[in-house]
PDB file of C-alpha atoms and ligand atoms in Angstrom:
ATOM      1  CA  MET M  69     118.711  81.111 121.085  1.00  0.00           C
ATOM      2  CA  SER M  70     118.283  78.448 118.861  1.00  0.00           C
ATOM      3  CA  LYS M  71     119.303  78.862 114.774  1.00  0.00           C
ATOM      4  CA  SER M  72     117.698  75.804 114.406  1.00  0.00           C
ATOM      5  CA  LEU M  73     114.426  77.054 115.665  1.00  0.00           C
ATOM      6  CA  TYR M  74     111.594  78.500 112.981  1.00  0.00           C
ATOM      7  CA  CYS M  75     108.362  80.356 113.875  1.00  0.00           C
ATOM      8  CA  SER M  76     105.535  80.085 111.460  1.00  0.00           C
ATOM      9  CA  VAL M  77     103.651  83.680 112.441  1.00  0.00           C
ATOM     10  CA  ARG M  78     100.180  84.105 110.713  1.00  0.00           C
ATOM     11  CA  MET M  79      98.415  87.767 111.389  1.00  0.00           C
ATOM     12  CA  ARG M  80      95.294  88.777 110.713  1.00  0.00           C
ATOM     13  CA  ILE M  81      93.405  92.210 110.698  1.00  0.00           C
ATOM     14  CA  HIS M  82      89.984  92.697 111.493  1.00  0.00           C
ATOM     15  CA  ARG M  83      87.407  95.391 112.053  1.00  0.00           C
ATOM     16  CA  GLU M  84      84.330  94.102 113.940  1.00  0.00           C
ATOM     17  CA  GLY M  85      84.429  90.733 112.329  1.00  0.00           C
ATOM     18  CA  GLU M  86      85.325  91.975 108.989  1.00  0.00           C
ATOM     19  CA  HIS M  87      88.640  90.679 107.993  1.00  0.00           C
ATOM     20  CA  LEU M  88      90.896  93.564 106.303  1.00  0.00           C
ATOM     21  CA  SER M  89      94.297  91.574 105.531  1.00  0.00           C
ATOM     22  CA  GLY M  90      96.614  88.906 106.496  1.00  0.00           C
ATOM     23  CA  ALA M  91     100.313  88.094 106.322  1.00  0.00           C
ATOM     24  CA  GLU M  92     102.547  84.902 106.834  1.00  0.00           C
ATOM     25  CA  ASP M  93     105.836  84.134 107.018  1.00  0.00           C
ATOM     26  CA  LEU M  94     108.319  81.358 107.917  1.00  0.00           C
ATOM     27  CA  VAL M  95     111.685  82.661 109.673  1.00  0.00           C
ATOM     28  CA  PRO M  96     114.274  81.563 111.931  1.00  0.00           C
ATOM     29  CA  LEU M  97     113.638  82.690 115.675  1.00  0.00           C
ATOM     30  CA  PRO M  98     116.215  85.389 115.878  1.00  0.00           C
ATOM     31  CA  GLU M  99     114.431  87.532 112.969  1.00  0.00           C
ATOM     32  CA  ILE M 100     111.210  87.078 114.333  1.00  0.00           C
ATOM     33  CA  ASN M 101     111.378  90.613 115.552  1.00  0.00           C
ATOM     34  CA  LEU M 102     111.843  92.360 112.227  1.00  0.00           C
ATOM     35  CA  VAL M 103     108.490  90.099 110.875  1.00  0.00           C
ATOM     36  CA  LEU M 104     106.739  91.349 113.851  1.00  0.00           C
ATOM     37  CA  THR M 105     107.525  94.978 112.980  1.00  0.00           C
ATOM     38  CA  SER M 106     106.671  94.588 109.442  1.00  0.00           C
ATOM     39  CA  PHE M 107     103.108  92.906 109.806  1.00  0.00           C
ATOM     40  CA  TRP M 108     102.779  96.016 112.797  1.00  0.00           C
ATOM     41  CA  GLN M 109     103.210  98.223 110.185  1.00  0.00           C
ATOM     42  CA  ARG M 110     100.244  96.618 107.659  1.00  0.00           C
ATOM     43  CA  LEU M 111      98.028  97.855 110.487  1.00  0.00           C
ATOM     44  CA  PHE M 112      99.344 101.700 110.037  1.00  0.00           C
ATOM     45  CA  PRO M 113      97.097 102.626 106.769  1.00  0.00           C
ATOM     46  CA  PHE M 114      93.682 101.221 108.446  1.00  0.00           C
ATOM     47  CA  VAL M 115      94.544 103.033 111.859  1.00  0.00           C
ATOM     48  CA  LEU M 116      94.631 106.419 109.502  1.00  0.00           C
ATOM     49  CA  LEU M 117      92.503 105.885 106.599  1.00  0.00           C
ATOM     50  CA  GLU M 118      88.696 103.658 107.490  1.00  0.00           C
ATOM     51  CA  GLY M 119      86.695 105.190 110.158  1.00  0.00           C
ATOM     52  CA  THR M 120      86.543 104.892 114.088  1.00  0.00           C
ATOM     53  CA  LEU M 121      85.712 101.506 115.066  1.00  0.00           C
ATOM     54  CA  PRO M 122      87.942  99.691 117.059  1.00  0.00           C
ATOM     55  CA  LEU M 123      90.877  97.590 115.128  1.00  0.00           C
ATOM     56  CA  GLN M 124      92.092  94.021 116.151  1.00  0.00           C
ATOM     57  CA  GLN M 125      95.436  92.740 114.806  1.00  0.00           C
ATOM     58  CA  ILE M 126      95.911  88.557 115.946  1.00  0.00           C
ATOM     59  CA  VAL M 127      99.024  87.189 115.498  1.00  0.00           C
ATOM     60  CA  THR M 128      99.965  83.157 115.631  1.00  0.00           C
ATOM     61  CA  ILE M 129     103.312  82.251 116.487  1.00  0.00           C
ATOM     62  CA  ASP M 130     103.928  78.522 115.816  1.00  0.00           C
ATOM     63  CA  PRO M 131     107.435  77.267 116.683  1.00  0.00           C
ATOM     64  CA  VAL M 132     108.840  74.565 113.715  1.00  0.00           C
ATOM     65  CA  LEU M 133     112.024  72.687 113.977  1.00  0.00           C
ATOM     66  CA  GLU M 134     114.478  73.309 110.927  1.00  0.00           C
ATOM     67  CA  LYS M 135     114.228  69.319 110.290  1.00  0.00           C
ATOM     68  CA  ASP M 136     110.560  69.545 109.381  1.00  0.00           C
ATOM     69  CA  ILE M 137     111.004  72.845 106.779  1.00  0.00           C
ATOM     70  CA  LEU M 138     110.335  71.465 103.266  1.00  0.00           C
ATOM     71  CA  ARG M 139     112.510  73.360 100.834  1.00  0.00           C
ATOM     72  CA  LYS M 140     111.297  74.017  97.758  1.00  0.00           C
ATOM     73  CA  SER M 141     111.686  77.205  94.670  1.00  0.00           C
ATOM     74  CA  LEU M 142     108.942  79.368  94.316  1.00  0.00           C
ATOM     75  CA  LEU M 143     107.104  79.479  90.672  1.00  0.00           C
ATOM     76  CA  ALA M 144     108.433  81.326  87.946  1.00  0.00           C
ATOM     77  CA  VAL M 145     106.374  84.392  86.943  1.00  0.00           C
ATOM     78  CA  GLN M 146     104.435  85.684  83.709  1.00  0.00           C
ATOM     79  CA  THR M 147     102.368  88.613  82.801  1.00  0.00           C
ATOM     80  CA  MET M 148      99.221  88.747  80.739  1.00  0.00           C
ATOM     81  CA  LYS M 149      99.454  91.615  78.562  1.00  0.00           C
ATOM     82  CA  SER M 150      95.812  92.917  78.849  1.00  0.00           C
ATOM     83  CA  GLU M 151      94.644  96.500  78.847  1.00  0.00           C
ATOM     84  CA  SER M 152      91.068  96.535  80.317  1.00  0.00           C
ATOM     85  CA  SER M 153      88.646  94.105  82.047  1.00  0.00           C
ATOM     86  CA  GLU M 154      86.824  93.265  78.541  1.00  0.00           C
ATOM     87  CA  GLU M 155      90.953  91.956  77.155  1.00  0.00           C
ATOM     88  CA  THR M 156      90.527  89.743  80.020  1.00  0.00           C
ATOM     89  CA  GLU M 157      87.995  88.277  79.843  1.00  0.00           C
ATOM     90  CA  LYS M 158      88.426  87.158  76.393  1.00  0.00           C
ATOM     91  CA  ALA M 159      91.622  85.910  77.138  1.00  0.00           C
ATOM     92  CA  LEU M 160      91.530  84.011  80.777  1.00  0.00           C
ATOM     93  CA  PRO M 161      89.229  81.424  79.341  1.00  0.00           C
ATOM     94  CA  GLY M 162      91.949  80.420  76.473  1.00  0.00           C
ATOM     95  CA  LEU M 163      94.797  80.174  79.069  1.00  0.00           C
ATOM     96  CA  LEU M 164      92.793  77.806  81.219  1.00  0.00           C
ATOM     97  CA  ARG M 165      92.033  75.916  78.151  1.00  0.00           C
ATOM     98  CA  HIS M 166      95.791  74.665  78.610  1.00  0.00           C
ATOM     99  CA  ILE M 167      94.841  73.975  82.195  1.00  0.00           C
ATOM    100  CA  LEU M 168      92.089  71.930  82.831  1.00  0.00           C
ATOM    101  CA  PRO M 169      90.352  68.822  81.242  1.00  0.00           C
ATOM    102  CA  SER M 170      88.860  69.295  77.912  1.00  0.00           C
ATOM    103  CA  GLY M 171      85.452  71.054  78.650  1.00  0.00           C
ATOM    104  CA  ARG M 172      86.257  72.060  81.992  1.00  0.00           C
ATOM    105  CA  THR M 173      86.968  76.006  81.259  1.00  0.00           C
ATOM    106  CA  GLU M 174      83.655  77.536  81.159  1.00  0.00           C
ATOM    107  CA  LEU M 175      82.446  75.305  84.458  1.00  0.00           C
ATOM    108  CA  ILE M 176      85.239  76.519  86.395  1.00  0.00           C
ATOM    109  CA  LEU M 177      85.165  80.121  85.241  1.00  0.00           C
ATOM    110  CA  GLU M 178      81.184  80.223  86.382  1.00  0.00           C
ATOM    111  CA  ILE M 179      82.354  78.579  89.973  1.00  0.00           C
ATOM    112  CA  PHE M 180      84.985  81.542  90.022  1.00  0.00           C
ATOM    113  CA  LYS M 181      82.514  84.018  89.286  1.00  0.00           C
ATOM    114  CA  ASN M 182      79.674  82.951  91.301  1.00  0.00           C
ATOM    115  CA  GLU M 183      81.171  81.598  94.462  1.00  0.00           C
ATOM    116  CA  ILE M 184      84.549  83.883  94.708  1.00  0.00           C
ATOM    117  CA  MET M 185      83.205  86.742  92.814  1.00  0.00           C
ATOM    118  CA  GLY M 186      79.712  86.363  93.926  1.00  0.00           C
ATOM    119  CA  SER M 187      79.788  85.720  97.297  1.00  0.00           C
ATOM    120  CA  ALA M 188      80.190  87.017 100.596  1.00  0.00           C
ATOM    121  CA  PRO M 189      84.725  86.279 101.491  1.00  0.00           C
ATOM    122  CA  ARG M 190      85.345  83.340 103.036  1.00  0.00           C
ATOM    123  CA  ASN M 191      88.039  82.961 105.409  1.00  0.00           C
ATOM    124  CA  GLY M 192      90.243  80.559 102.904  1.00  0.00           C
ATOM    125  CA  ALA M 193      90.315  79.124  99.572  1.00  0.00           C
ATOM    126  CA  LEU M 194      87.247  77.598  97.904  1.00  0.00           C
ATOM    127  CA  LEU M 195      88.129  73.527  96.612  1.00  0.00           C
ATOM    128  CA  VAL M 196      86.846  72.414  93.854  1.00  0.00           C
ATOM    129  CA  THR M 197      87.390  69.001  91.623  1.00  0.00           C
ATOM    130  CA  SER M 198      87.662  69.587  88.096  1.00  0.00           C
ATOM    131  CA  GLU M 199      83.835  68.256  87.839  1.00  0.00           C
ATOM    132  CA  GLY M 200      83.230  71.374  89.833  1.00  0.00           C
ATOM    133  CA  ARG M 201      82.055  69.415  93.093  1.00  0.00           C
ATOM    134  CA  ILE M 202      83.047  71.515  96.022  1.00  0.00           C
ATOM    135  CA  LEU M 203      84.984  69.744  98.836  1.00  0.00           C
ATOM    136  CA  PRO M 204      84.748  68.779 101.126  1.00  0.00           C
ATOM    137  CA  GLU M 205      81.718  67.537 100.728  1.00  0.00           C
ATOM    138  CA  GLY M 206      78.681  70.082 102.488  1.00  0.00           C
ATOM    139  CA  PHE M 207      81.738  72.136 103.585  1.00  0.00           C
ATOM    140  CA  SER M 208      81.141  75.726 102.469  1.00  0.00           C
ATOM    141  CA  GLY M 209      83.757  77.511 104.848  1.00  0.00           C
ATOM    142  CA  GLY M 210      87.381  78.559 103.618  1.00  0.00           C
ATOM    143  CA  ILE M 211      90.588  76.449 103.156  1.00  0.00           C
ATOM    144  CA  ARG M 212      93.672  78.082 104.512  1.00  0.00           C
ATOM    145  CA  THR M 213      97.061  77.468 103.279  1.00  0.00           C
ATOM    146  CA  THR M 214      99.354  78.552 105.933  1.00  0.00           C
ATOM    147  CA  HIS M 215     102.901  77.393 107.556  1.00  0.00           C
ATOM    148  CA  VAL M 216     104.878  78.857 104.659  1.00  0.00           C
ATOM    149  CA  GLY M 217     107.845  81.674 104.376  1.00  0.00           C
ATOM    150  CA  CYS M 218     110.038  83.071 101.931  1.00  0.00           C
ATOM    151  CA  VAL M 219     113.583  84.091 102.714  1.00  0.00           C
ATOM    152  CA  SER M 220     114.225  87.395 103.784  1.00  0.00           C
ATOM    153  CA  SER M 221     116.797  88.116 100.915  1.00  0.00           C
ATOM    154  CA  LEU M 222     115.067  86.685  98.168  1.00  0.00           C
ATOM    155  CA  ARG M 223     111.216  88.074  99.078  1.00  0.00           C
ATOM    156  CA  ARG M 224     113.374  92.006  99.261  1.00  0.00           C
ATOM    157  CA  SER M 225     114.773  90.904  95.571  1.00  0.00           C
ATOM    158  CA  LEU M 226     111.072  90.341  94.770  1.00  0.00           C
ATOM    159  CA  GLU M 227     109.352  93.102  96.257  1.00  0.00           C
ATOM    160  CA  ASN M 228     112.086  95.672  94.293  1.00  0.00           C
ATOM    161  CA  GLN M 229     111.672  94.325  91.058  1.00  0.00           C
ATOM    162  CA  LEU M 230     108.394  94.889  91.515  1.00  0.00           C
ATOM    163  CA  ASP M 231     108.889  98.464  92.728  1.00  0.00           C
ATOM    164  CA  SER M 232     110.844  99.130  89.553  1.00  0.00           C
ATOM    165  CA  PHE M 233     108.142  98.339  87.433  1.00  0.00           C
ATOM    166  CA  PHE M 234     104.918  99.827  89.661  1.00  0.00           C
ATOM    167  CA  GLY M 235     106.970 102.592  91.646  1.00  0.00           C
ATOM    168  CA  LYS M 236     105.651 101.171  94.599  1.00  0.00           C
ATOM    169  CA  PRO M 237     106.188  98.213  97.580  1.00  0.00           C
ATOM    170  CA  ASN M 238     104.020  95.680  96.352  1.00  0.00           C
ATOM    171  CA  HIS M 239     104.077  92.876  99.121  1.00  0.00           C
ATOM    172  CA  ARG M 240     100.909  91.465  98.413  1.00  0.00           C
ATOM    173  CA  PHE M 241     102.109  90.208  95.067  1.00  0.00           C
ATOM    174  CA  VAL M 242     105.033  88.210  96.401  1.00  0.00           C
ATOM    175  CA  ASP M 243     102.730  87.122  99.879  1.00  0.00           C
ATOM    176  CA  ALA M 244     100.391  85.381  96.670  1.00  0.00           C
ATOM    177  CA  LEU M 245     103.016  84.238  94.833  1.00  0.00           C
ATOM    178  CA  VAL M 246     104.773  82.178  98.412  1.00  0.00           C
ATOM    179  CA  LEU M 247     101.205  81.153  99.290  1.00  0.00           C
ATOM    180  CA  ALA M 248     100.300  79.919  95.409  1.00  0.00           C
ATOM    181  CA  SER M 249     103.724  78.329  95.065  1.00  0.00           C
ATOM    182  CA  LYS M 250     102.985  76.541  98.474  1.00  0.00           C
ATOM    183  CA  VAL M 251     100.316  75.272  96.923  1.00  0.00           C
ATOM    184  CA  LEU M 252     101.146  74.333  93.731  1.00  0.00           C
ATOM    185  CA  SER M 253     104.186  72.298  95.139  1.00  0.00           C
ATOM    186  CA  SER M 254     101.344  69.995  96.690  1.00  0.00           C
ATOM    187  CA  GLY M 255     101.012  68.273  93.314  1.00  0.00           C
ATOM    188  CA  GLY M 256      97.351  67.776  93.764  1.00  0.00           C
ATOM    189  CA  VAL M 257      96.073  71.068  92.691  1.00  0.00           C
ATOM    190  CA  LEU M 258      95.954  71.710  88.473  1.00  0.00           C
ATOM    191  CA  LEU M 259      95.577  75.391  89.277  1.00  0.00           C
ATOM    192  CA  GLU M 260      94.662  78.703  91.855  1.00  0.00           C
ATOM    193  CA  ILE M 261      92.881  80.844  90.541  1.00  0.00           C
ATOM    194  CA  CYS M 262      92.447  84.768  92.380  1.00  0.00           C
ATOM    195  CA  ALA M 263      91.331  88.112  92.610  1.00  0.00           C
ATOM    196  CA  SER M 264      92.039  90.219  95.422  1.00  0.00           C
ATOM    197  CA  ASP M 265      88.913  91.525  97.858  1.00  0.00           C
ATOM    198  CA  ASP M 266      91.028  95.280  98.187  1.00  0.00           C
ATOM    199  CA  PRO M 267      88.538  97.229  95.805  1.00  0.00           C
ATOM    200  CA  GLN M 268      91.455  98.986  93.983  1.00  0.00           C
ATOM    201  CA  TYR M 269      93.404  96.083  93.421  1.00  0.00           C
ATOM    202  CA  THR M 270      92.392  94.979  89.964  1.00  0.00           C
ATOM    203  CA  THR M 271      95.157  92.387  89.408  1.00  0.00           C
ATOM    204  CA  GLY M 272      94.908  88.393  89.826  1.00  0.00           C
ATOM    205  CA  TYR M 273      96.505  85.312  89.307  1.00  0.00           C
ATOM    206  CA  VAL M 274      96.589  82.402  88.101  1.00  0.00           C
ATOM    207  CA  ALA M 275      98.981  79.186  89.122  1.00  0.00           C
ATOM    208  CA  SER M 276      99.520  76.173  87.780  1.00  0.00           C
ATOM    209  CA  PRO M 277     102.218  73.461  86.858  1.00  0.00           C
ATOM    210  CA  LEU M 278     102.198  74.553  83.452  1.00  0.00           C
ATOM    211  CA  PHE M 279     102.630  78.107  83.287  1.00  0.00           C
ATOM    212  CA  GLY M 280     103.638  79.004  87.062  1.00  0.00           C
ATOM    213  CA  TYR M 281     102.268  81.842  88.081  1.00  0.00           C
ATOM    214  CA  VAL M 282     100.604  84.285  85.792  1.00  0.00           C
ATOM    215  CA  ARG M 283      99.521  87.430  86.799  1.00  0.00           C
ATOM    216  CA  ILE M 284      96.566  88.778  85.448  1.00  0.00           C
ATOM    217  CA  PRO M 285      95.652  92.191  85.464  1.00  0.00           C
ATOM    218  CA  HIS M 286      92.160  93.840  84.773  1.00  0.00           C
ATOM    219  CA  ILE M 287      90.860  90.107  86.577  1.00  0.00           C
ATOM    220  CA  LYS M 288      88.171  92.649  88.229  1.00  0.00           C
ATOM    221  CA  ARG M 289      86.840  95.907  87.528  1.00  0.00           C
ATOM    222  CA  GLN M 290      88.214  98.843  90.138  1.00  0.00           C
ATOM    223  CA  GLY M 291      85.421  99.211  92.942  1.00  0.00           C
ATOM    224  CA  ILE M 292      84.606  95.637  93.764  1.00  0.00           C
ATOM    225  CA  ARG M 293      85.093  94.004  97.195  1.00  0.00           C
ATOM    226  CA  ARG M 294      84.446  90.591  96.303  1.00  0.00           C
ATOM    227  CA  GLY M 295      87.492  88.432  95.782  1.00  0.00           C
ATOM    228  CA  GLY M 296      89.389  85.204  96.837  1.00  0.00           C
ATOM    229  CA  ARG M 297      90.703  81.883  95.960  1.00  0.00           C
ATOM    230  CA  LEU M 298      89.538  78.645  93.846  1.00  0.00           C
ATOM    231  CA  TYR M 299      91.896  75.648  94.391  1.00  0.00           C
ATOM    232  CA  VAL M 300      91.101  73.072  91.406  1.00  0.00           C
ATOM    233  CA  ILE M 301      92.173  70.006  92.840  1.00  0.00           C
ATOM    234  CA  SER M 302      93.506  66.621  90.507  1.00  0.00           C
ATOM    235  CA  PRO M 303      91.119  64.171  90.251  1.00  0.00           C
ATOM    236  CA  ASP M 304      93.520  61.668  91.847  1.00  0.00           C
ATOM    237  CA  SER M 305      94.826  63.985  94.986  1.00  0.00           C
ATOM    238  CA  PRO M 306      94.088  61.826  98.205  1.00  0.00           C
ATOM    239  CA  LEU M 307      92.039  65.252 100.150  1.00  0.00           C
ATOM    240  CA  PRO M 308      92.954  64.281 103.606  1.00  0.00           C
ATOM    241  CA  ALA M 309      96.530  64.458 102.698  1.00  0.00           C
ATOM    242  CA  LEU M 310      95.918  67.524 100.642  1.00  0.00           C
ATOM    243  CA  LEU M 311      94.632  69.553 103.444  1.00  0.00           C
ATOM    244  CA  SER M 312      96.786  68.509 105.975  1.00  0.00           C
ATOM    245  CA  PHE M 313      99.643  69.673 103.304  1.00  0.00           C
ATOM    246  CA  LEU M 314      98.321  72.966 102.815  1.00  0.00           C
ATOM    247  CA  SER M 315      97.624  73.875 106.070  1.00  0.00           C
ATOM    248  CA  SER M 316     100.298  71.970 108.503  1.00  0.00           C
ATOM    249  CA  THR M 317     103.806  71.565 106.127  1.00  0.00           C
ATOM    250  CA  PRO M 318     106.059  74.029 106.944  1.00  0.00           C
ATOM    251  CA  VAL M 319     107.637  75.074 103.754  1.00  0.00           C
ATOM    252  CA  LEU M 320     110.476  77.668 102.621  1.00  0.00           C
ATOM    253  CA  PHE M 321     110.960  79.080  99.730  1.00  0.00           C
ATOM    254  CA  GLY M 322     114.832  80.046  99.484  1.00  0.00           C
ATOM    255  CA  SER M 323     114.941  80.722  95.195  1.00  0.00           C
ATOM    256  CA  GLN M 324     112.643  80.533  91.976  1.00  0.00           C
ATOM    257  CA  SER M 325     112.242  78.448  89.479  1.00  0.00           C
ATOM    258  CA  PRO M 326     113.505  79.273  85.976  1.00  0.00           C
ATOM    259  CA  ASP M 327     110.844  80.637  83.686  1.00  0.00           C
ATOM    260  CA  SER M 328     112.735  78.740  80.558  1.00  0.00           C
ATOM    261  CA  ASP M 329     110.950  75.639  82.075  1.00  0.00           C
ATOM    262  CA  LEU M 330     107.408  77.377  81.453  1.00  0.00           C
ATOM    263  CA  MET M 331     105.526  76.886  78.692  1.00  0.00           C
ATOM    264  CA  SER M 332     103.936  79.466  76.119  1.00  0.00           C
ATOM    265  CA  HIS M 333     101.815  79.656  73.497  1.00  0.00           C
ATOM    266  CA  PRO M 334     101.625  81.818  70.590  1.00  0.00           C
ATOM    267  CA  ASP M 335      97.923  82.230  71.453  1.00  0.00           C
ATOM    268  CA  LEU M 336      98.654  83.862  74.719  1.00  0.00           C
ATOM    269  CA  THR M 337      99.763  86.862  75.470  1.00  0.00           C
ATOM    270  CA  ILE M 338     102.016  86.357  78.633  1.00  0.00           C
ATOM    271  CA  ILE M 339     105.544  87.509  79.060  1.00  0.00           C
ATOM    272  CA  PRO M 340     107.750  86.402  81.584  1.00  0.00           C
ATOM    273  CA  SER M 341     109.050  89.108  84.179  1.00  0.00           C
ATOM    274  CA  VAL M 342     109.849  88.712  87.626  1.00  0.00           C
ATOM    275  CA  ARG M 343     112.977  86.310  88.800  1.00  0.00           C
ATOM    276  CA  GLY M 344     114.636  85.929  91.837  1.00  0.00           C
ATOM    277  CA  THR M 345     118.308  86.325  92.384  1.00  0.00           C
ATOM    278  CA  PHE M 346     119.321  82.590  93.619  1.00  0.00           C
ATOM    279  CA  PRO M 347     119.944  79.452  91.777  1.00  0.00           C
ATOM    280  CA  PRO M 348     117.584  76.430  93.045  1.00  0.00           C
ATOM    281  CA  GLY M 349     118.960  75.641  96.048  1.00  0.00           C
ATOM    282  CA  GLY M 350     121.253  77.997  96.333  1.00  0.00           C
ATOM    283  CA  ALA M 351     119.981  79.801  99.669  1.00  0.00           C
ATOM    284  CA  SER M 352     118.570  78.853 103.531  1.00  0.00           C
ATOM    285  CA  GLY M 353     117.189  80.846 105.741  1.00  0.00           C
TER     286      GLY M 353
HETATM  287  C1  PML A 516      94.950  88.969  97.931  1.00  0.00           C
HETATM  288  O1  PML A 516      94.871  90.286  98.013  1.00  0.00           O
HETATM  289  O2  PML A 516      95.755  88.465  98.714  1.00  0.00           O
HETATM  290  C2  PML A 516      95.745  88.764  96.574  1.00  0.00           C
HETATM  291  C3  PML A 516      96.280  89.300  95.621  1.00  0.00           C
HETATM  292  C4  PML A 516      96.893  89.076  94.496  1.00  0.00           C
HETATM  293  C5  PML A 516      98.096  89.771  93.873  1.00  0.00           C
HETATM  294  C6  PML A 516      98.685  89.666  91.930  1.00  0.00           C
HETATM  295  C7  PML A 516      99.322  89.716  92.107  1.00  0.00           C
HETATM  296  O3  PML A 516      99.802  91.194  91.921  1.00  0.00           O
HETATM  297  O4  PML A 516     100.509  89.432  91.717  1.00  0.00           O
END
């Protein structure tokens, strides 16, 4: 088998058309069995817990040449300190005000509330300008970020660190970090804000070049099935190039940016938290 051939592997689990879960990785061809096994294991909880209707698991595999892969560093991670959804609701605008152009924070949070937390889930992210215009014009579907992965040793190291904080495996956090790191590495996105559509998972995040990946506890209350991703794009970002980068440029993460580059602010109670084990550029697939 050729070591220089990689595969972009994407998996989605549905039940009767309802999206339940998804995952993605970019791996050397010889590692594909391991990835398929880990995706297969993600099906089991749905088989065991969620009723008797048939499940569908769809796996898509695209071959990718190693020479076409961009190698980048994951965003550094911080966590906003919050004990409740009320605290988060108060603190979130303060974080966004540092990232967005002046006067846009309330508008963007209103769009997140109505279009992401108040609407049926889309199959992908919603794109808006910082003036609140939804893009592409007249498009109500979702933008999918794909062809992205993280070298397995770094992925494991990040998952294990979170294990020791929270006492349970957390592939959801690492999947989200990898996806957000690709989105921000496009250079065309000012910020991404995300809440999970899993009713039990109430931690979301805000990703931006200034603060890296900020985990936001209690971004929603327990029991809410709504969630999704909002990308706010830079005014000067050419849309066709951005969409093409997000959906088809293969990006592999093998290191993590140092948190010394992150902005901090006395008004923001955010703490540096999870680190990869590799120096930038120090690992490959
Ligand atoms: C999702 O379910 O796709 C969103 C996951 C958000 C993860 C937030 C975190 O734990 O850092």
